[in-house]
């Protein structure tokens, strides 16, 4: 530990801390611009200058290490005057006429810093030349006129996302933020995650949809978790006048370093499907509006008219745990209907639960991916399906990560590693046998195994040859590999991982797939047609299997937020709230519970899946228990290592 004094107050910080860490720990503050707690300190803006006794010049506190006995002052006249000078220089370099910027009135860190210093005007006359604005990207705009060259966007793109799209060309005050080799941003390798926009401290990167829709202080902030995949990234949903305005990564909580992918940040704001506005019933071949009471009475009558074995129930994993628990209790426990299944047919969570029941908890958390030197990725496309987990591997790849991927098609994640081996195919048992040969040092039939999998022996030796010697091996398992039929191979894989001290991370489909496995949904079967088919789709989209099962059913009940091919074929349609109009919990791949808070009010006439289940239950004389937490926590502890 290190002891020093800040503004006369003694403070103790860990070895390796910066002066800025000590200042903040002592309860003081200095303004910063290029500094961001999630990024490697860079020290370019000089706004955080402080006085250190004995030092000839003022010191940038965000990069200078704290040392024993240091005497730091943050509020001397010399420091304050330097701070104003730094700000004046920054304002003079480019067009920072704040009234014309979307981030004006305190949304911008630069402007806020000037307010904090009591600055009311510029002391250095601006002498900038205008730069062209790049508006070629569908989600955000790049305006070099507002750029202060802090490189927070560039560092976020490389250090956190691992994409390395953004960079700078030219030097000094002529430096320009560019994409790739200075191509228009919309034609670049940008993956539209928008993390650069969130990290930008000025209006240099402007969000297209939320620009000019209100200052940060005008917006209502609501904590949410993303349910697009099972990572459960923490985010903040920002609304105004009951409208979704912007979604940002939550900088205060979460494993995800405040990162989001396109699906978590922008996709929910691009929804353009038509909403269902009232309950509908099919009469004379046409769907007609009816009241909620009439619709629910028709459904209850159908339930009573059929034996429970003639009813199949199917729900989207985008629904919160509260709905999944009630749905299973209502249909499986009380009615014991023919089949209670989950949309998507992703068996990863089920396979993990089954394997853990045999061999005990074996999974490690997603954060493991942030610190590995070799990765074996089986049956998942981490660039497409669990993108933030993919960011963690991509940024490790910059540090010479060894990567072996096996998937039925080429996955772009392997393109990030120059030290890679790629198998394209689905013979996962053979892949695990190959890994076993490398772990056990069994060279007897290695060449036959490599030949069968069409793998290059030299490359395989380079990537897999010293698995035991790699200090931090992580095995990532996804939906193609983690299937019930592959359980013997999965078991062997986990045993190999234990032998070499590797961590196993599983990526469990969409939203609440893991919760579905915990509640006992039938996940190894496709949904089947039935005399009565109840589909709680919510704001999800039906897959081909679900559409076919519904089409082959006699009486079709669809609870949906949007018009679609399945609502068109339904006999009863119930208008349903979307993710932002309802609150509920989500269980992520790590087994952590996240809460999606309600962000906006639903229009009159929409009801959640849970509310409808409660009414149907009361019509049947039942009360749903609503006690799911203890059971979920107990079952998760048996599957995921704490
Ligand atoms: Fe320290 Fe920029 S915040 S140099």
PDB file of C-alpha atoms in Angstrom, residues 261-391:
ATOM      1  CA  UNK A 261     -23.549  -4.618 -29.103  1.00  0.00           C
ATOM      2  CA  UNK A 262     -25.831  -3.384 -31.885  1.00  0.00           C
ATOM      3  CA  UNK A 263     -28.607  -5.710 -30.723  1.00  0.00           C
ATOM      4  CA  UNK A 264     -28.578  -4.302 -27.211  1.00  0.00           C
ATOM      5  CA  UNK A 265     -28.138  -0.630 -28.070  1.00  0.00           C
ATOM      6  CA  UNK A 266     -29.702   0.184 -31.433  1.00  0.00           C
ATOM      7  CA  UNK A 267     -31.921  -2.718 -32.532  1.00  0.00           C
ATOM      8  CA  UNK A 268     -34.643  -2.036 -29.944  1.00  0.00           C
ATOM      9  CA  UNK A 269     -34.886   1.531 -31.272  1.00  0.00           C
ATOM     10  CA  UNK A 270     -35.364   0.460 -34.886  1.00  0.00           C
ATOM     11  CA  UNK A 271     -38.535  -1.568 -34.337  1.00  0.00           C
ATOM     12  CA  UNK A 272     -41.016  -0.841 -37.112  1.00  0.00           C
ATOM     13  CA  UNK A 273     -43.468  -3.747 -36.951  1.00  0.00           C
ATOM     14  CA  UNK A 274     -47.129  -2.836 -36.480  1.00  0.00           C
ATOM     15  CA  UNK A 275     -48.521  -3.283 -32.972  1.00  0.00           C
ATOM     16  CA  UNK A 276     -51.578  -5.372 -32.162  1.00  0.00           C
ATOM     17  CA  UNK A 277     -53.973  -2.894 -30.593  1.00  0.00           C
ATOM     18  CA  UNK A 278     -56.879  -4.997 -29.345  1.00  0.00           C
ATOM     19  CA  UNK A 279     -57.823  -8.651 -28.722  1.00  0.00           C
ATOM     20  CA  UNK A 280     -58.895 -10.360 -31.952  1.00  0.00           C
ATOM     21  CA  UNK A 281     -61.024 -13.405 -32.711  1.00  0.00           C
ATOM     22  CA  UNK A 282     -61.449 -15.257 -35.992  1.00  0.00           C
ATOM     23  CA  UNK A 283     -65.027 -15.170 -37.257  1.00  0.00           C
ATOM     24  CA  UNK A 284     -66.014 -16.263 -40.750  1.00  0.00           C
ATOM     25  CA  UNK A 285     -62.332 -16.520 -41.632  1.00  0.00           C
ATOM     26  CA  UNK A 286     -61.572 -12.910 -40.595  1.00  0.00           C
ATOM     27  CA  UNK A 287     -59.935 -11.532 -37.444  1.00  0.00           C
ATOM     28  CA  UNK A 288     -62.290  -9.152 -35.607  1.00  0.00           C
ATOM     29  CA  UNK A 289     -61.819  -7.051 -32.479  1.00  0.00           C
ATOM     30  CA  UNK A 290     -63.383  -8.320 -29.255  1.00  0.00           C
ATOM     31  CA  UNK A 291     -63.104  -7.339 -25.612  1.00  0.00           C
ATOM     32  CA  UNK A 292     -60.527  -8.838 -23.258  1.00  0.00           C
ATOM     33  CA  UNK A 293     -63.312 -10.523 -21.269  1.00  0.00           C
ATOM     34  CA  UNK A 294     -64.698 -12.178 -24.385  1.00  0.00           C
ATOM     35  CA  UNK A 295     -61.244 -13.283 -25.564  1.00  0.00           C
ATOM     36  CA  UNK A 296     -60.272 -14.800 -22.212  1.00  0.00           C
ATOM     37  CA  UNK A 297     -63.645 -16.548 -21.925  1.00  0.00           C
ATOM     38  CA  UNK A 298     -63.149 -18.133 -25.365  1.00  0.00           C
ATOM     39  CA  UNK A 299     -59.700 -19.368 -24.272  1.00  0.00           C
ATOM     40  CA  UNK A 300     -61.020 -20.774 -20.973  1.00  0.00           C
ATOM     41  CA  UNK A 301     -63.809 -22.548 -22.856  1.00  0.00           C
ATOM     42  CA  UNK A 302     -61.234 -24.121 -25.205  1.00  0.00           C
ATOM     43  CA  UNK A 303     -59.178 -25.337 -22.220  1.00  0.00           C
ATOM     44  CA  UNK A 304     -62.301 -26.873 -20.655  1.00  0.00           C
ATOM     45  CA  UNK A 305     -63.437 -28.474 -23.914  1.00  0.00           C
ATOM     46  CA  UNK A 306     -60.169 -30.375 -24.385  1.00  0.00           C
ATOM     47  CA  UNK A 307     -58.317 -32.974 -22.453  1.00  0.00           C
ATOM     48  CA  UNK A 308     -55.117 -31.374 -21.106  1.00  0.00           C
ATOM     49  CA  UNK A 309     -53.026 -33.764 -23.245  1.00  0.00           C
ATOM     50  CA  UNK A 310     -54.535 -32.044 -26.299  1.00  0.00           C
ATOM     51  CA  UNK A 311     -53.030 -28.658 -25.366  1.00  0.00           C
ATOM     52  CA  UNK A 312     -49.463 -27.586 -26.192  1.00  0.00           C
ATOM     53  CA  UNK A 313     -47.951 -24.421 -24.744  1.00  0.00           C
ATOM     54  CA  UNK A 314     -44.941 -22.564 -26.153  1.00  0.00           C
ATOM     55  CA  UNK A 315     -43.318 -19.392 -24.793  1.00  0.00           C
ATOM     56  CA  UNK A 316     -40.533 -17.032 -25.858  1.00  0.00           C
ATOM     57  CA  UNK A 317     -37.354 -16.888 -23.727  1.00  0.00           C
ATOM     58  CA  UNK A 318     -37.527 -13.094 -24.104  1.00  0.00           C
ATOM     59  CA  UNK A 319     -40.214 -13.210 -21.429  1.00  0.00           C
ATOM     60  CA  UNK A 320     -39.078 -12.448 -17.849  1.00  0.00           C
ATOM     61  CA  UNK A 321     -38.581 -15.172 -15.262  1.00  0.00           C
ATOM     62  CA  UNK A 322     -41.833 -14.209 -13.566  1.00  0.00           C
ATOM     63  CA  UNK A 323     -43.742 -15.091 -16.754  1.00  0.00           C
ATOM     64  CA  UNK A 324     -41.720 -18.245 -17.487  1.00  0.00           C
ATOM     65  CA  UNK A 325     -42.262 -19.515 -13.956  1.00  0.00           C
ATOM     66  CA  UNK A 326     -46.010 -18.814 -14.017  1.00  0.00           C
ATOM     67  CA  UNK A 327     -46.376 -20.276 -17.525  1.00  0.00           C
ATOM     68  CA  UNK A 328     -44.718 -23.535 -16.475  1.00  0.00           C
ATOM     69  CA  UNK A 329     -46.685 -23.688 -13.235  1.00  0.00           C
ATOM     70  CA  UNK A 330     -49.979 -23.049 -15.040  1.00  0.00           C
ATOM     71  CA  UNK A 331     -49.562 -25.369 -18.014  1.00  0.00           C
ATOM     72  CA  UNK A 332     -47.159 -28.073 -16.767  1.00  0.00           C
ATOM     73  CA  UNK A 333     -47.844 -28.318 -13.020  1.00  0.00           C
ATOM     74  CA  UNK A 334     -51.579 -27.549 -12.846  1.00  0.00           C
ATOM     75  CA  UNK A 335     -52.896 -28.661 -16.228  1.00  0.00           C
ATOM     76  CA  UNK A 336     -50.170 -31.141 -17.148  1.00  0.00           C
ATOM     77  CA  UNK A 337     -50.681 -30.314 -20.794  1.00  0.00           C
ATOM     78  CA  UNK A 338     -49.122 -32.336 -23.600  1.00  0.00           C
ATOM     79  CA  UNK A 339     -46.032 -30.201 -24.018  1.00  0.00           C
ATOM     80  CA  UNK A 340     -44.543 -27.012 -22.524  1.00  0.00           C
ATOM     81  CA  UNK A 341     -41.690 -25.770 -24.692  1.00  0.00           C
ATOM     82  CA  UNK A 342     -39.489 -22.759 -25.240  1.00  0.00           C
ATOM     83  CA  UNK A 343     -39.093 -20.863 -28.507  1.00  0.00           C
ATOM     84  CA  UNK A 344     -35.703 -21.169 -30.189  1.00  0.00           C
ATOM     85  CA  UNK A 345     -34.898 -24.813 -29.374  1.00  0.00           C
ATOM     86  CA  UNK A 346     -31.488 -23.894 -27.989  1.00  0.00           C
ATOM     87  CA  UNK A 347     -30.401 -26.856 -25.855  1.00  0.00           C
ATOM     88  CA  UNK A 348     -27.221 -25.356 -24.392  1.00  0.00           C
ATOM     89  CA  UNK A 349     -28.734 -24.586 -20.987  1.00  0.00           C
ATOM     90  CA  UNK A 350     -30.472 -27.974 -20.845  1.00  0.00           C
ATOM     91  CA  UNK A 351     -27.282 -29.850 -21.761  1.00  0.00           C
ATOM     92  CA  UNK A 352     -25.368 -27.902 -19.078  1.00  0.00           C
ATOM     93  CA  UNK A 353     -27.997 -28.707 -16.450  1.00  0.00           C
ATOM     94  CA  UNK A 354     -27.981 -32.401 -17.366  1.00  0.00           C
ATOM     95  CA  UNK A 355     -24.191 -32.594 -17.319  1.00  0.00           C
ATOM     96  CA  UNK A 356     -23.928 -30.728 -14.015  1.00  0.00           C
ATOM     97  CA  UNK A 357     -26.404 -33.187 -12.505  1.00  0.00           C
ATOM     98  CA  UNK A 358     -23.929 -35.969 -13.414  1.00  0.00           C
ATOM     99  CA  UNK A 359     -20.566 -34.380 -12.619  1.00  0.00           C
ATOM    100  CA  UNK A 360     -21.283 -31.316 -10.478  1.00  0.00           C
ATOM    101  CA  UNK A 361     -20.932 -27.595 -11.211  1.00  0.00           C
ATOM    102  CA  UNK A 362     -18.348 -26.976 -13.916  1.00  0.00           C
ATOM    103  CA  UNK A 363     -18.991 -23.601 -15.573  1.00  0.00           C
ATOM    104  CA  UNK A 364     -17.038 -20.393 -15.094  1.00  0.00           C
ATOM    105  CA  UNK A 365     -18.279 -16.837 -15.617  1.00  0.00           C
ATOM    106  CA  UNK A 366     -18.147 -14.872 -18.841  1.00  0.00           C
ATOM    107  CA  UNK A 367     -15.527 -12.507 -17.354  1.00  0.00           C
ATOM    108  CA  UNK A 368     -13.065 -15.409 -17.680  1.00  0.00           C
ATOM    109  CA  UNK A 369     -12.869 -14.498 -21.365  1.00  0.00           C
ATOM    110  CA  UNK A 370     -11.234 -11.188 -20.507  1.00  0.00           C
ATOM    111  CA  UNK A 371      -8.102 -12.911 -19.311  1.00  0.00           C
ATOM    112  CA  UNK A 372      -7.070 -15.951 -21.350  1.00  0.00           C
ATOM    113  CA  UNK A 373      -4.155 -16.863 -23.589  1.00  0.00           C
ATOM    114  CA  UNK A 374      -5.798 -19.738 -25.488  1.00  0.00           C
ATOM    115  CA  UNK A 375      -9.435 -20.181 -26.500  1.00  0.00           C
ATOM    116  CA  UNK A 376     -11.262 -23.245 -27.790  1.00  0.00           C
ATOM    117  CA  UNK A 377     -14.621 -22.168 -29.216  1.00  0.00           C
ATOM    118  CA  UNK A 378     -17.026 -25.001 -30.001  1.00  0.00           C
ATOM    119  CA  UNK A 379     -20.335 -24.615 -31.801  1.00  0.00           C
ATOM    120  CA  UNK A 380     -21.001 -20.910 -31.463  1.00  0.00           C
ATOM    121  CA  UNK A 381     -20.536 -17.800 -33.588  1.00  0.00           C
ATOM    122  CA  UNK A 382     -19.370 -15.172 -31.117  1.00  0.00           C
ATOM    123  CA  UNK A 383     -19.339 -12.391 -33.660  1.00  0.00           C
ATOM    124  CA  UNK A 384     -23.004 -12.924 -34.467  1.00  0.00           C
ATOM    125  CA  UNK A 385     -24.785 -14.334 -31.434  1.00  0.00           C
ATOM    126  CA  UNK A 386     -23.097 -13.328 -28.170  1.00  0.00           C
ATOM    127  CA  UNK A 387     -21.229 -10.307 -29.387  1.00  0.00           C
ATOM    128  CA  UNK A 388     -20.017  -8.788 -26.128  1.00  0.00           C
ATOM    129  CA  UNK A 389     -18.438 -12.131 -25.177  1.00  0.00           C
ATOM    130  CA  UNK A 390     -16.886 -12.008 -28.651  1.00  0.00           C
ATOM    131  CA  UNK A 391     -15.466  -8.535 -27.844  1.00  0.00           C
TER     132      UNK A 391
END
